[in-house]
Short mmCIF file of N, CA and C in Angstrom, two decimals:
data_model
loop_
_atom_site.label_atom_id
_atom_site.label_comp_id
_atom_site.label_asym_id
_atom_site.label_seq_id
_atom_site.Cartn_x
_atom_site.Cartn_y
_atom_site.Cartn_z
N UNK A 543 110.59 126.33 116.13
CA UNK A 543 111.89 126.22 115.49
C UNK A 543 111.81 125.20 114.37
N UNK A 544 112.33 125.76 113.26
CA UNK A 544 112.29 124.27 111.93
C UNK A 544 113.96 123.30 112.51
N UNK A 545 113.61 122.58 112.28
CA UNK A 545 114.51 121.75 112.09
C UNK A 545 115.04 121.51 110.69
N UNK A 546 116.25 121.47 110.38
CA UNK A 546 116.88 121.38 109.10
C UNK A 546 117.21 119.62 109.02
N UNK A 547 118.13 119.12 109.63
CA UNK A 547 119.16 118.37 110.19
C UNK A 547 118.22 117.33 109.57
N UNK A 548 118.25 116.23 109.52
CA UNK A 548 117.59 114.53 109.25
C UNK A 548 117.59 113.91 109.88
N UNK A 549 116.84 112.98 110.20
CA UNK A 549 116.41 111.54 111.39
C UNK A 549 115.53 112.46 112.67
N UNK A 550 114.68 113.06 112.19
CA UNK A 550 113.52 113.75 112.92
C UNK A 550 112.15 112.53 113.01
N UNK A 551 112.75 111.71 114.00
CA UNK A 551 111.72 110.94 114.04
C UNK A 551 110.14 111.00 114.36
N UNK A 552 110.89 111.73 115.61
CA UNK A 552 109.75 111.97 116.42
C UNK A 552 108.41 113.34 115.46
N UNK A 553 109.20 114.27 114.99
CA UNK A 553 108.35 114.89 114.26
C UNK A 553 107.70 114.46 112.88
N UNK A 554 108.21 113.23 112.30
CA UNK A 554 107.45 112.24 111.13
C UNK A 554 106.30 111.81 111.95
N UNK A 555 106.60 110.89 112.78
CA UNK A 555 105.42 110.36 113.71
C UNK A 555 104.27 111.05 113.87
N UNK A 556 104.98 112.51 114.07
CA UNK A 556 103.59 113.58 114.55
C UNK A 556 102.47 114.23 113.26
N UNK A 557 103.86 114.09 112.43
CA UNK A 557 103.21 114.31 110.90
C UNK A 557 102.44 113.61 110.27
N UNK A 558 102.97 112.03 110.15
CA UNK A 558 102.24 110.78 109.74
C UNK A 558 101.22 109.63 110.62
N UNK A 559 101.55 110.13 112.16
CA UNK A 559 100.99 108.99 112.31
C UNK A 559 101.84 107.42 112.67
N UNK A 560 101.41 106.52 112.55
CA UNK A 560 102.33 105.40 112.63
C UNK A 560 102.81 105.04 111.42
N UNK A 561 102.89 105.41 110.33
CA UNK A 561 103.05 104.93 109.54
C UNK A 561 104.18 104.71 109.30
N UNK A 562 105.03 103.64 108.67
CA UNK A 562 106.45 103.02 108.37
C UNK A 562 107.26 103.92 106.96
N UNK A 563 107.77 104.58 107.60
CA UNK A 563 108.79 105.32 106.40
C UNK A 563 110.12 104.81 106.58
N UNK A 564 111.05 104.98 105.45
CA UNK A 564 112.42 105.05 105.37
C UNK A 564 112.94 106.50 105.16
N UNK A 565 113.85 106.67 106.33
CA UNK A 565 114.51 108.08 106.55
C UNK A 565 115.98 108.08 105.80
N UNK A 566 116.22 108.49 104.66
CA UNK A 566 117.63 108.50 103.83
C UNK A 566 118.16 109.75 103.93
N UNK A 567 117.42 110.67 105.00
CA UNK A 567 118.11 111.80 105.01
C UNK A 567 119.40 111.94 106.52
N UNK A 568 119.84 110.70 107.13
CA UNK A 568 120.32 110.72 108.07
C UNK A 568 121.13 109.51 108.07
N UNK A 569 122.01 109.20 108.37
CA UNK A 569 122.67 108.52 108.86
C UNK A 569 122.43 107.10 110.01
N UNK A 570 121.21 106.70 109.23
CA UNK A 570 120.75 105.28 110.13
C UNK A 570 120.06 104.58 109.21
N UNK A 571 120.31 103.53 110.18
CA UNK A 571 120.08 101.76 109.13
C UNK A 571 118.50 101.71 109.49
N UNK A 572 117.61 101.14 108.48
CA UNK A 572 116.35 101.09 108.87
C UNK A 572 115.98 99.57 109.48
N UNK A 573 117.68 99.01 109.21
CA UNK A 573 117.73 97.22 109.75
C UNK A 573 117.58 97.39 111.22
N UNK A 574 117.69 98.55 111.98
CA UNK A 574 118.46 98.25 113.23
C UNK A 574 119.70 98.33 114.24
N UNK A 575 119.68 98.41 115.16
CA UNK A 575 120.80 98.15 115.75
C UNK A 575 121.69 96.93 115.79
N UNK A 576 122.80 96.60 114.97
CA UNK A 576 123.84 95.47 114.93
C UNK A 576 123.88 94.67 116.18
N UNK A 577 123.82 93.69 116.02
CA UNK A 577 123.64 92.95 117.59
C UNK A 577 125.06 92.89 118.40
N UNK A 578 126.29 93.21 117.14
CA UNK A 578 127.75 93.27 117.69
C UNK A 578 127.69 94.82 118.60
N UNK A 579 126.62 95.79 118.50
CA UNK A 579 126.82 97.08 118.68
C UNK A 579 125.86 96.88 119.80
N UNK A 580 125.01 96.41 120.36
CA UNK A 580 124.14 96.04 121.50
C UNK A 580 124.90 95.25 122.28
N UNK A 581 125.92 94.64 122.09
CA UNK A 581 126.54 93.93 122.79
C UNK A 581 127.69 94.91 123.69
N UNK A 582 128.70 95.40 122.78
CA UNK A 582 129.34 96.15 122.57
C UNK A 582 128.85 97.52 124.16
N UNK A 583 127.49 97.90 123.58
CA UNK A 583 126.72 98.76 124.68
C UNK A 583 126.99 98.54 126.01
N UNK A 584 126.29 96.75 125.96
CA UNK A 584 126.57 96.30 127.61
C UNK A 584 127.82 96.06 127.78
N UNK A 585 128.80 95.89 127.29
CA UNK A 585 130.25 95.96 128.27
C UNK A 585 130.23 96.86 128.47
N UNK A 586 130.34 98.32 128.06
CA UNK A 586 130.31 99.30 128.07
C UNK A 586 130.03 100.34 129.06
N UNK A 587 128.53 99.36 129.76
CA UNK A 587 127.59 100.37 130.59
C UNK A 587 128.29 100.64 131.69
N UNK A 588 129.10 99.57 132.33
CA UNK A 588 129.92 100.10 133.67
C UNK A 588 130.61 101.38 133.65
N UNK A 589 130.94 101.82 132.22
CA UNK A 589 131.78 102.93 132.53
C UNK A 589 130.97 104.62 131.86
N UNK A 590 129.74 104.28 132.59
CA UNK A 590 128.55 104.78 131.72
C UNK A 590 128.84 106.32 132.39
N UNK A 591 129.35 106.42 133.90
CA UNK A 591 129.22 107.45 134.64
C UNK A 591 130.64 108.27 134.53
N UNK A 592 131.58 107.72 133.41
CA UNK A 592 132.56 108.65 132.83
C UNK A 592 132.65 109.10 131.16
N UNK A 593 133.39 110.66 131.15
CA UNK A 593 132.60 111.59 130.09
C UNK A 593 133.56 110.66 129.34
N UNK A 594 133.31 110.68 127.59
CA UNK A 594 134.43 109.89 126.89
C UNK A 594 135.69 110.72 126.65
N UNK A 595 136.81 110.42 126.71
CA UNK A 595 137.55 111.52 126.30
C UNK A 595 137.95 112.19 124.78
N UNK A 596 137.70 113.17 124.88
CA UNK A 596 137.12 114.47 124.24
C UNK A 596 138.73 113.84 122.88
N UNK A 597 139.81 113.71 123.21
CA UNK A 597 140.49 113.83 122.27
C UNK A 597 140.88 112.13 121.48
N UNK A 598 140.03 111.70 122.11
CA UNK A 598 139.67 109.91 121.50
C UNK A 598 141.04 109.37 120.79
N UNK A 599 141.92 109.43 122.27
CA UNK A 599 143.28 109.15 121.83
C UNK A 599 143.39 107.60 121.67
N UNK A 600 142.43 106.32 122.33
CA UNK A 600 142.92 105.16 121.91
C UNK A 600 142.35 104.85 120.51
N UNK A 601 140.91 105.79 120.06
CA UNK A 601 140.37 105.32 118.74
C UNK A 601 141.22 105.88 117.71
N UNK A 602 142.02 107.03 117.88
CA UNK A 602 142.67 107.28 116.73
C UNK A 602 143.79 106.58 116.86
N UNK A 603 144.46 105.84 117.93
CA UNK A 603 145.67 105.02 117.91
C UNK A 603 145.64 103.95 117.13
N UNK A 604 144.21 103.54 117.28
CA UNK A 604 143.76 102.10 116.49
C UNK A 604 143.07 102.38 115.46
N UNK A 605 142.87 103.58 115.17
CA UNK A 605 142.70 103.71 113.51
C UNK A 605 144.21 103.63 112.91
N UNK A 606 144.53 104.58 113.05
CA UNK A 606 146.00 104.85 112.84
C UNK A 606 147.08 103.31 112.25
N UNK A 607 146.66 102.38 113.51
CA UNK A 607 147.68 100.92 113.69
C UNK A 607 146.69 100.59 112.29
N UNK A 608 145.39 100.52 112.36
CA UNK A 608 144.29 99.38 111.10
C UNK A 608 144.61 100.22 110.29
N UNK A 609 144.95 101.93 109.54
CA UNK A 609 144.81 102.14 108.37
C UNK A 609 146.49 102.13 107.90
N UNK A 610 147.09 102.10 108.63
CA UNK A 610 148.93 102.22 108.45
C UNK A 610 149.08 103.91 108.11
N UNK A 611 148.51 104.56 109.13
CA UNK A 611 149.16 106.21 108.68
C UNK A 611 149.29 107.03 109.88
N UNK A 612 149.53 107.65 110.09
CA UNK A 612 150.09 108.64 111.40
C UNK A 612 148.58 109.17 111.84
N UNK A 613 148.88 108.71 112.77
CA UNK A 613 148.30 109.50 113.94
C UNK A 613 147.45 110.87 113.32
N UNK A 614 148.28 111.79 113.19
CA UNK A 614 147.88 113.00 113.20
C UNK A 614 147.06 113.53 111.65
N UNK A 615 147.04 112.33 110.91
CA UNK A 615 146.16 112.10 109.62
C UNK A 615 144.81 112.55 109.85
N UNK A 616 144.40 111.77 111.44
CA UNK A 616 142.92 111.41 111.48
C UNK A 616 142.54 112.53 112.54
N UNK A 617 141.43 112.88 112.12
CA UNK A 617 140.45 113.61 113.28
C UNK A 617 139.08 112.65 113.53
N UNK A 618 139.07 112.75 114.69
CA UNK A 618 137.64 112.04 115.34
C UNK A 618 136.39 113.38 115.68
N UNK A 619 135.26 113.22 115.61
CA UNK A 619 134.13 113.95 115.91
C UNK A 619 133.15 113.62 116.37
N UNK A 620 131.88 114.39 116.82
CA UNK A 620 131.14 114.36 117.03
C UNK A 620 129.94 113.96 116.08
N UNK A 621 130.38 112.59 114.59
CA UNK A 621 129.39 113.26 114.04
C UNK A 621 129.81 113.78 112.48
N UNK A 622 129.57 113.57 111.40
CA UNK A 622 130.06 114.62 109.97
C UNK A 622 129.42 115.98 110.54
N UNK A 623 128.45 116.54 110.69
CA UNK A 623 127.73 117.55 110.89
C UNK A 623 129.12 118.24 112.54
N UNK A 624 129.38 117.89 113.14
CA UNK A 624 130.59 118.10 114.19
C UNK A 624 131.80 118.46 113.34
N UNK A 625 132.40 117.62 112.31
CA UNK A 625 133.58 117.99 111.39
C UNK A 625 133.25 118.56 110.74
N UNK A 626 132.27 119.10 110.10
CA UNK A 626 131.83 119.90 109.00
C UNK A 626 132.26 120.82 109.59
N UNK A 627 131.41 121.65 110.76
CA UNK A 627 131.25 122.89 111.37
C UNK A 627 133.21 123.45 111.74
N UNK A 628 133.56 122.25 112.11
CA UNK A 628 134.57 122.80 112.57
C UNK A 628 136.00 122.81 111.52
N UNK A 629 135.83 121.72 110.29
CA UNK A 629 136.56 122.25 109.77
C UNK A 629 136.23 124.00 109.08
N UNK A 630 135.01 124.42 108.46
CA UNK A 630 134.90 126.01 108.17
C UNK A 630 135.11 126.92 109.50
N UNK A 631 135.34 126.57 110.72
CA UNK A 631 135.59 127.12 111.50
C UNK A 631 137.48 127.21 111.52
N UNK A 632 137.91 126.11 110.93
CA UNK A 632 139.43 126.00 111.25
C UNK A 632 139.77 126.89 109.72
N UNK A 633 139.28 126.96 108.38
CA UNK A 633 139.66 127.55 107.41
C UNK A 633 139.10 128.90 107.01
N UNK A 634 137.97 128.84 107.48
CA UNK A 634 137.21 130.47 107.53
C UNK A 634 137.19 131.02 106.28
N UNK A 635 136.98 129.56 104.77
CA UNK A 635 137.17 130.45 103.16
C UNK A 635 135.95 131.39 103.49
N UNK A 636 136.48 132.49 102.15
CA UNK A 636 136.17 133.70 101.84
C UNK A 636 134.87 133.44 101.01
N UNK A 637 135.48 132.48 100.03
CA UNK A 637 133.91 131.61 98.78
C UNK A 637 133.92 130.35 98.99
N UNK A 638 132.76 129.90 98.88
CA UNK A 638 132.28 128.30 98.65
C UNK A 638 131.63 128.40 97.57
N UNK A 639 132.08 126.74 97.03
CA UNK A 639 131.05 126.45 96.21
C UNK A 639 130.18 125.18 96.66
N UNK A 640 128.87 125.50 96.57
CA UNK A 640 128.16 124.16 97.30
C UNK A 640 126.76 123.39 96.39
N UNK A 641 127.20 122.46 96.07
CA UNK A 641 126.35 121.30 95.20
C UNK A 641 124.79 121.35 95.91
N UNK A 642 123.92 121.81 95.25
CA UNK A 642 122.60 121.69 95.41
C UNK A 642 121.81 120.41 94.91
N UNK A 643 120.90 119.45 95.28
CA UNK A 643 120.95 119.29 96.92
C UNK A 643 122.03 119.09 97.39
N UNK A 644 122.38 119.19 98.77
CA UNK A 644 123.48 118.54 99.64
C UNK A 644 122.75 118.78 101.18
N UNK A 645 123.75 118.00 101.97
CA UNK A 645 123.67 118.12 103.26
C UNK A 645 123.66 119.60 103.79
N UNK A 646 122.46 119.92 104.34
CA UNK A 646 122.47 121.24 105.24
C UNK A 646 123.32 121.91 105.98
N UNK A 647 124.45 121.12 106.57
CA UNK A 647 125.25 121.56 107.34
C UNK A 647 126.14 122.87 106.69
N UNK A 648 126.28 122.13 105.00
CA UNK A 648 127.58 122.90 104.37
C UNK A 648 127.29 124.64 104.49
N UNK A 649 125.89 124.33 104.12
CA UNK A 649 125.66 126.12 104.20
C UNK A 649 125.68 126.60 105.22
N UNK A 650 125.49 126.36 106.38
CA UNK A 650 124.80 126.73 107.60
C UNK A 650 126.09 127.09 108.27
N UNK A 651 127.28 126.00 108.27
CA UNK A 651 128.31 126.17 108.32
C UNK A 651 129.47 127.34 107.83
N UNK A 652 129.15 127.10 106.67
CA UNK A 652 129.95 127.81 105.83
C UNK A 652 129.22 129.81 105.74
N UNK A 653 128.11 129.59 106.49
CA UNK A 653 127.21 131.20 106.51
C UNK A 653 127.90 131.97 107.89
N UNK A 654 127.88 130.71 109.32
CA UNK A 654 128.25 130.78 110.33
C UNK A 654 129.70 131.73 110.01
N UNK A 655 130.44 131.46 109.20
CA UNK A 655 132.02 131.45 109.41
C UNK A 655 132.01 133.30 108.62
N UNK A 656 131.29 133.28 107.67
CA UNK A 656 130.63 134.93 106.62
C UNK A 656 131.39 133.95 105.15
N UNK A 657 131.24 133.08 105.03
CA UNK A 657 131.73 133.03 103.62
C UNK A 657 130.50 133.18 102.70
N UNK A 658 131.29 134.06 101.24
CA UNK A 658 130.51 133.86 100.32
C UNK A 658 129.94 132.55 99.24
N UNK A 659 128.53 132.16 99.87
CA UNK A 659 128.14 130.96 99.17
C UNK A 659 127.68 130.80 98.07
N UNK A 660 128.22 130.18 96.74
CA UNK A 660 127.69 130.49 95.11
C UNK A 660 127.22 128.51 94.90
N UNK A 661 125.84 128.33 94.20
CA UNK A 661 125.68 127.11 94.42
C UNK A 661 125.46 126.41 92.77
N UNK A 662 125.74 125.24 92.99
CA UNK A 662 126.05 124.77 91.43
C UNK A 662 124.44 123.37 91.99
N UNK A 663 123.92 123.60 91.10
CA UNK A 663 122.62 122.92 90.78
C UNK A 663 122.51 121.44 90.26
N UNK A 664 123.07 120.00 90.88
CA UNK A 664 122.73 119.27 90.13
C UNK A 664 121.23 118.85 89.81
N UNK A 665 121.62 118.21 88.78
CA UNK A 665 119.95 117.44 87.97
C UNK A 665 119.97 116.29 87.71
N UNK A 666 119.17 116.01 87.62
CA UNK A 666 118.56 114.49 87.57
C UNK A 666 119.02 113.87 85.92
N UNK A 667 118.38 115.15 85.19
CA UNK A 667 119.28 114.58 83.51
C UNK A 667 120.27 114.12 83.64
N UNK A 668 121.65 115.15 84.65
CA UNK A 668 122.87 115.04 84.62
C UNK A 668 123.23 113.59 85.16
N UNK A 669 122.26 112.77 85.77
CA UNK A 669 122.58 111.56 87.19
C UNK A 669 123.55 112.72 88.08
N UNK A 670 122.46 113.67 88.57
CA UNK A 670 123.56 114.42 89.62
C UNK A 670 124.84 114.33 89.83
N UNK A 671 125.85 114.66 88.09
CA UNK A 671 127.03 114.20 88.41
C UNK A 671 126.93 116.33 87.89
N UNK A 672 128.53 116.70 88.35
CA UNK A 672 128.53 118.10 88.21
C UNK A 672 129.39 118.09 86.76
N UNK A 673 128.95 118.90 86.26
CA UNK A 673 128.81 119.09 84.76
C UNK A 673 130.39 120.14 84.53
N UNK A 674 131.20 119.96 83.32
CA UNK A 674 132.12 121.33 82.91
C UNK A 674 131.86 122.59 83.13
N UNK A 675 130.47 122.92 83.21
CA UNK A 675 130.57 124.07 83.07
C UNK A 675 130.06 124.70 84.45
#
């Protein structure tokens, strides 16, 4: 099976060897784990043997109170690659348009649902900004 997705560690390793890379295709710090977030872990662990709840009603309460907006503004996920999928699952467009490179999900997503995908090419001339035309 290929893997699309990013932070394939274990298959760099197998590719390279030990060697020290930086992975920018994923969503992790090459600093580490935050020591506030290791901490954070161990209070945590006692309640290790219950599932989290699925509709993460105190994190969106306390987003909600820290950003000053309703409740029902925010969705929580599994993840961008989790909201991706499910917002083209909640809108089901007919066409996309999708910025080349980008994150894998958009297509994969957006193929899942039958939309028609048309892709706009940035470049490096441009500083990958998307052009008038």
């Amino acid at each position: 099976m290929e893997l699309i997705h990013g932070g394939d560690w274990a298959g760099q390793k197998e590719r390279l060897g030990n060697r020290s890379i930086r992975d920018f295709s994923a969503n992790v710090s090459p600093l580490g784990v935050p020591d506030g977030v290791r901490e954070a872990i161990c209070r945590a662990a006692g309640k290790i043997d219950r599932y989290p709840d699925p509709l993460c009603r105190k994190l969106i309460q306390k987003l909600s109170e820290e950003l000053s907006c309703p409740e029902e503004w925010i969705v929580c996920g599994n993840g961008a690659a989790d909201l991706i999928y499910r917002l083209f699952q909640a809108e089901k467009p007919k066409k996309v348009l999708l910025t080349a490179p980008a994150f894998a999900e958009y297509e994969q997503a957006a193929g899942l649902v039958g939309s028609r995908i048309y892709f706009y090419e940035l470049k490096e001339e441009d500083q990958f900004q998307i052009q008038e035309d």
